[in-house]
């Protein structure tokens, strides 16, 4: 059975995008917790700053995920095309 492997450079690049998104989401979560703490203690200006930073990190994560999904979709369609070509070449014809 023929196995088609994904290009390792592209797969690694996509994995890096997912990792960057995860880091940004972690930062967004941490900033949101800080905003909550400041808000609870009455430091509204500090809370606003941390809330804005949380939004920025969340937006950055969204961008990373968007790029990762686009690249994953392109790579998946390329792998499907290659798999179809390999499968068609492997069809046995006894005429």
Coordinates of N, CA, C and O in Angstrom, one line a residue:
X1 N 0.9 -1.2 0.0 CA 0.0 0.0 0.0 C 0.9 1.2 0.0 O 1.8 1.4 0.8
X2 N 0.6 2.2 -0.9 CA 1.4 3.4 -1.0 C 0.9 4.4 0.1 O -0.3 4.6 0.3
X3 N 1.9 5.0 0.8 CA 1.6 6.0 1.8 C 2.1 7.3 1.3 O 3.2 7.4 0.8
X4 N 1.3 8.3 1.4 CA 1.7 9.7 1.0 C 2.0 10.5 2.3 O 1.1 10.6 3.2
X5 N 3.2 11.0 2.3 CA 3.6 11.8 3.5 C 3.4 13.3 3.1 O 3.7 13.7 2.0
X6 N 3.0 14.1 4.2 CA 2.9 15.5 4.0 C 4.3 16.1 3.9 O 5.2 15.6 4.5
X7 N 4.5 17.2 3.2 CA 5.8 17.9 3.2 C 6.1 18.4 4.6 O 5.3 19.0 5.3
X8 N 7.2 18.0 5.1 CA 7.6 18.3 6.5 C 7.8 19.7 6.8 O 7.4 20.2 7.9
X9 N 8.3 20.5 5.9 CA 8.5 21.9 6.1 C 7.1 22.6 6.2 O 7.0 23.5 7.1
X10 N 6.2 22.3 5.4 CA 4.9 23.0 5.4 C 4.1 22.5 6.7 O 3.5 23.3 7.4
X11 N 4.2 21.2 7.0 CA 3.6 20.7 8.2 C 4.2 21.4 9.5 O 3.4 21.8 10.4
X12 N 5.5 21.6 9.5 CA 6.1 22.2 10.6 C 5.7 23.7 10.7 O 5.5 24.2 11.8
X13 N 5.6 24.4 9.6 CA 5.2 25.8 9.6 C 3.8 25.9 10.1 O 3.5 26.8 10.9
X14 N 2.9 25.0 9.8 CA 1.5 25.0 10.2 C 1.5 24.7 11.7 O 0.8 25.4 12.5
X15 N 2.3 23.8 12.2 CA 2.4 23.5 13.6 C 2.9 24.7 14.4 O 2.4 25.0 15.5
X16 N 3.8 25.4 13.8 CA 4.3 26.7 14.5 C 3.2 27.7 14.6 O 3.2 28.4 15.6
X17 N 2.4 27.8 13.5 CA 1.3 28.8 13.6 C 0.3 28.4 14.7 O -0.2 29.3 15.5
X18 N 0.0 27.1 14.8 CA -0.9 26.7 15.9 C -0.2 27.0 17.3 O -0.9 27.4 18.2
X19 N 1.1 26.8 17.4 CA 1.8 27.0 18.7 C 1.7 28.5 19.0 O 1.5 28.9 20.2
X20 N 1.9 29.4 18.0 CA 1.9 30.8 18.2 C 0.5 31.2 18.7 O 0.3 32.1 19.6
X21 N -0.5 30.6 18.1 CA -1.9 30.9 18.4 C -2.2 30.5 19.9 O -2.8 31.2 20.7
X22 N -1.7 29.4 20.3 CA -1.8 28.9 21.6 C -1.2 29.8 22.6 O -1.7 30.2 23.7
X23 N 0.0 30.3 22.3 CA 0.7 31.3 23.2 C -0.1 32.6 23.3 O -0.2 33.1 24.4
X24 N -0.6 33.1 22.2 CA -1.4 34.3 22.2 C -2.7 34.1 23.0 O -3.1 35.0 23.8
X25 N -3.3 33.0 22.9 CA -4.5 32.7 23.7 C -4.2 32.6 25.2 O -4.9 33.1 26.1
X26 N -3.0 32.1 25.5 CA -2.6 32.0 26.9 C -2.4 33.4 27.5 O -2.8 33.8 28.6
X27 N -1.7 34.3 26.7 CA -1.5 35.7 27.1 C -2.9 36.4 27.2 O -3.0 37.2 28.2
X28 N -3.8 36.2 26.3 CA -5.1 36.8 26.4 C -5.8 36.4 27.7 O -6.4 37.2 28.4
X29 N -5.7 35.1 28.0 CA -6.3 34.6 29.2 C -5.7 35.2 30.5 O -6.4 35.7 31.4
X30 N -4.4 35.3 30.5 CA -3.7 35.9 31.6 C -4.1 37.4 31.8 O -4.3 37.9 32.9
X31 N -4.1 38.1 30.7 CA -4.5 39.5 30.7 C -5.9 39.7 31.2 O -6.3 40.6 31.9
X32 N -6.8 38.8 30.8 CA -8.2 38.9 31.2 C -8.3 38.7 32.7 O -9.1 39.4 33.3
X33 N -7.6 37.7 33.2 CA -7.6 37.5 34.6 C -7.1 38.7 35.4 O -7.6 39.1 36.4
X34 N -6.0 39.4 34.9 CA -5.5 40.6 35.5 C -6.6 41.7 35.5 O -6.8 42.4 36.4
X35 N -7.3 41.8 34.3 CA -8.3 42.8 34.2 C -9.4 42.6 35.2 O -9.9 43.5 35.9
X36 N -9.8 41.3 35.4 CA -10.8 40.9 36.4 C -10.3 41.3 37.8 O -11.1 41.9 38.6
X37 N -9.1 41.0 38.1 CA -8.6 41.3 39.5 C -8.6 42.8 39.7 O -9.0 43.3 40.8
X38 N -8.1 43.6 38.7 CA -8.1 45.0 38.9 C -9.5 45.6 39.0 O -9.7 46.5 39.8
X39 N -10.4 45.1 38.2 CA -11.7 45.6 38.2 C -12.4 45.4 39.6 O -13.0 46.2 40.2
X40 N -12.1 44.2 40.2 CA -12.7 43.8 41.5 C -12.1 44.7 42.6 O -12.8 45.0 43.6
X41 N -10.9 45.2 42.4 CA -10.3 46.0 43.5 C -10.5 47.5 43.2 O -10.0 48.3 44.0
X42 N -11.2 47.8 42.1 CA -11.6 49.2 41.9 C -10.6 50.0 41.0 O -10.7 51.2 40.8
X43 N -9.5 49.3 40.5 CA -8.5 49.9 39.7 C -9.0 49.8 38.2 O -8.5 49.0 37.4
X44 N -10.0 50.7 37.9 CA -10.6 50.5 36.6 C -9.7 50.9 35.4 O -9.9 50.3 34.4
X45 N -8.8 51.8 35.6 CA -7.9 52.2 34.5 C -7.0 51.0 34.2 O -6.8 50.7 33.0
X46 N -6.5 50.4 35.2 CA -5.6 49.2 35.0 C -6.4 48.1 34.4 O -5.9 47.4 33.5
X47 N -7.6 47.9 34.8 CA -8.5 46.9 34.3 C -8.7 47.1 32.8 O -8.7 46.2 32.0
X48 N -9.0 48.4 32.4 CA -9.2 48.7 31.0 C -8.0 48.4 30.2 O -8.1 47.8 29.1
X49 N -6.8 48.7 30.7 CA -5.5 48.4 30.0 C -5.4 46.9 29.8 O -5.1 46.5 28.6
X50 N -5.6 46.1 30.8 CA -5.4 44.7 30.7 C -6.5 44.1 29.7 O -6.2 43.2 29.0
X51 N -7.7 44.6 29.8 CA -8.8 44.2 28.9 C -8.4 44.5 27.4 O -8.6 43.6 26.6
X52 N -7.9 45.6 27.2 CA -7.4 46.0 25.8 C -6.3 45.0 25.3 O -6.3 44.6 24.2
X53 N -5.4 44.8 26.2 CA -4.3 43.9 25.9 C -4.8 42.5 25.6 O -4.3 41.8 24.7
X54 N -5.8 42.0 26.4 CA -6.4 40.7 26.2 C -7.0 40.7 24.8 O -6.9 39.6 24.1
X55 N -7.7 41.7 24.4 CA -8.3 41.8 23.1 C -7.2 41.7 22.0 O -7.4 41.0 20.9
X56 N -6.1 42.4 22.1 CA -5.1 42.4 21.1 C -4.5 41.0 21.0 O -4.2 40.5 19.9
X57 N -4.2 40.3 22.1 CA -3.7 38.9 22.1 C -4.7 38.0 21.4 O -4.3 37.1 20.7
X58 N -6.0 38.2 21.8 CA -7.0 37.3 21.2 C -7.1 37.5 19.6 O -7.2 36.6 18.9
X59 N -7.0 38.8 19.2 CA -7.0 39.1 17.8 C -5.8 38.5 17.1 O -5.9 37.9 16.0
X60 N -4.6 38.5 17.7 CA -3.4 37.9 17.2 C -3.6 36.4 17.0 O -3.2 35.8 16.0
X61 N -4.2 35.8 18.1 CA -4.4 34.4 18.0 C -5.4 34.0 16.8 O -5.1 33.0 16.1
X62 N -6.4 34.8 16.6 CA -7.3 34.6 15.5 C -6.6 34.7 14.2 O -6.8 33.8 13.3
X63 N -5.7 35.6 14.0 CA -4.9 35.7 12.8 C -4.0 34.5 12.6 O -4.0 33.9 11.5
X64 N -3.3 34.0 13.6 CA -2.5 32.8 13.5 C -3.4 31.6 13.1 O -3.0 30.8 12.2
X65 N -4.5 31.5 13.7 CA -5.4 30.3 13.4 C -6.0 30.4 12.0 O -6.1 29.4 11.3
X66 N -6.3 31.6 11.6 CA -6.8 31.8 10.2 C -5.7 31.4 9.2 O -6.0 30.6 8.3
X67 N -4.5 31.8 9.4 CA -3.4 31.4 8.5 C -3.2 29.9 8.5 O -3.0 29.3 7.5
X68 N -3.2 29.3 9.7 CA -3.0 27.9 9.9 C -4.1 27.1 9.2 O -3.8 26.1 8.5
X69 N -5.3 27.5 9.3 CA -6.4 26.8 8.7 C -6.3 26.9 7.1 O -6.6 26.0 6.4
X70 N -6.0 28.1 6.6 CA -5.8 28.3 5.2 C -4.7 27.4 4.6 O -4.9 26.7 3.6
X71 N -3.6 27.4 5.3 CA -2.5 26.5 4.9 C -2.8 25.0 5.0 O -2.4 24.2 4.1
X72 N -3.5 24.7 6.1 CA -3.9 23.3 6.2 C -4.8 22.8 5.1 O -4.7 21.7 4.6
X73 N -5.8 23.7 4.8 CA -6.7 23.4 3.7 C -6.0 23.2 2.4 O -6.3 22.2 1.7
X74 N -5.1 24.1 2.1 CA -4.3 23.9 0.8 C -3.5 22.6 0.8 O -3.5 21.9 -0.2
X75 N -2.9 22.3 2.0 CA -2.1 21.1 2.0 C -2.9 19.9 1.9 O -2.6 18.9 1.3
X76 N -4.1 19.9 2.6 CA -5.0 18.8 2.5 C -5.5 18.5 1.1 O -5.6 17.4 0.6
X77 N -5.8 19.6 0.3 CA -6.2 19.4 -1.0 C -5.1 18.9 -1.9 O -5.3 18.1 -2.8
X78 N -3.9 19.3 -1.6 CA -2.7 18.8 -2.4 C -2.5 17.3 -2.1 O -2.2 16.6 -3.0
X79 N -2.6 16.9 -0.8 CA -2.4 15.5 -0.4 C -3.5 14.7 -1.1 O -3.2 13.6 -1.6
X80 N -4.8 15.2 -1.1 CA -5.8 14.4 -1.7 C -5.6 14.2 -3.2 O -5.8 13.2 -3.8
X81 N -5.1 15.3 -3.9 CA -4.8 15.2 -5.3 C -3.7 14.2 -5.5 O -3.8 13.3 -6.4
X82 N -2.6 14.2 -4.7 CA -1.5 13.3 -4.9 C -2.0 11.8 -4.6 O -1.7 10.9 -5.3
X83 N -2.8 11.7 -3.6 CA -3.3 10.3 -3.3 C -4.2 9.8 -4.4 O -4.1 8.6 -4.8
X84 N -5.0 10.6 -5.0 CA -5.8 10.2 -6.2 C -4.9 9.8 -7.3 O -5.2 8.7 -8.0
X85 N -3.9 10.5 -7.6 CA -3.0 10.2 -8.7 C -2.3 8.9 -8.4 O -2.2 8.0 -9.3
X86 N -1.8 8.7 -7.2 CA -1.1 7.4 -6.8 C -2.1 6.3 -6.9 O -1.8 5.2 -7.5
X87 N -3.3 6.5 -6.5 CA -4.4 5.4 -6.5 C -4.7 5.1 -8.0 O -4.8 3.9 -8.3
X88 N -4.8 6.1 -8.8 CA -5.1 5.8 -10.2 C -4.0 5.1 -10.9 O -4.2 4.2 -11.8
X89 N -2.8 5.4 -10.6 CA -1.6 4.7 -11.2 C -1.5 3.3 -10.7 O -1.0 2.4 -11.4
X90 N -2.0 3.0 -9.5 CA -2.0 1.6 -9.0 C -3.1 0.7 -9.5 O -3.0 -0.5 -9.2
X91 N -4.0 1.3 -10.2 CA -5.1 0.4 -10.7 C -4.6 -0.6 -11.7 O -3.9 -0.2 -12.7
X92 N -4.9 -1.8 -11.5 CA -4.4 -2.9 -12.4 C -5.4 -3.1 -13.5 O -6.6 -3.3 -13.3
X93 N -4.8 -3.2 -14.7 CA -5.6 -3.4 -15.9 C -5.1 -4.7 -16.6 O -4.0 -4.7 -17.0
X94 N -6.0 -5.6 -16.7 CA -5.6 -6.9 -17.4 C -6.4 -7.0 -18.7 O -7.2 -7.9 -18.9
X95 N -6.1 -6.2 -19.6 CA -6.8 -6.3 -20.9 C -5.8 -6.9 -21.9 O -4.8 -6.5 -22.2

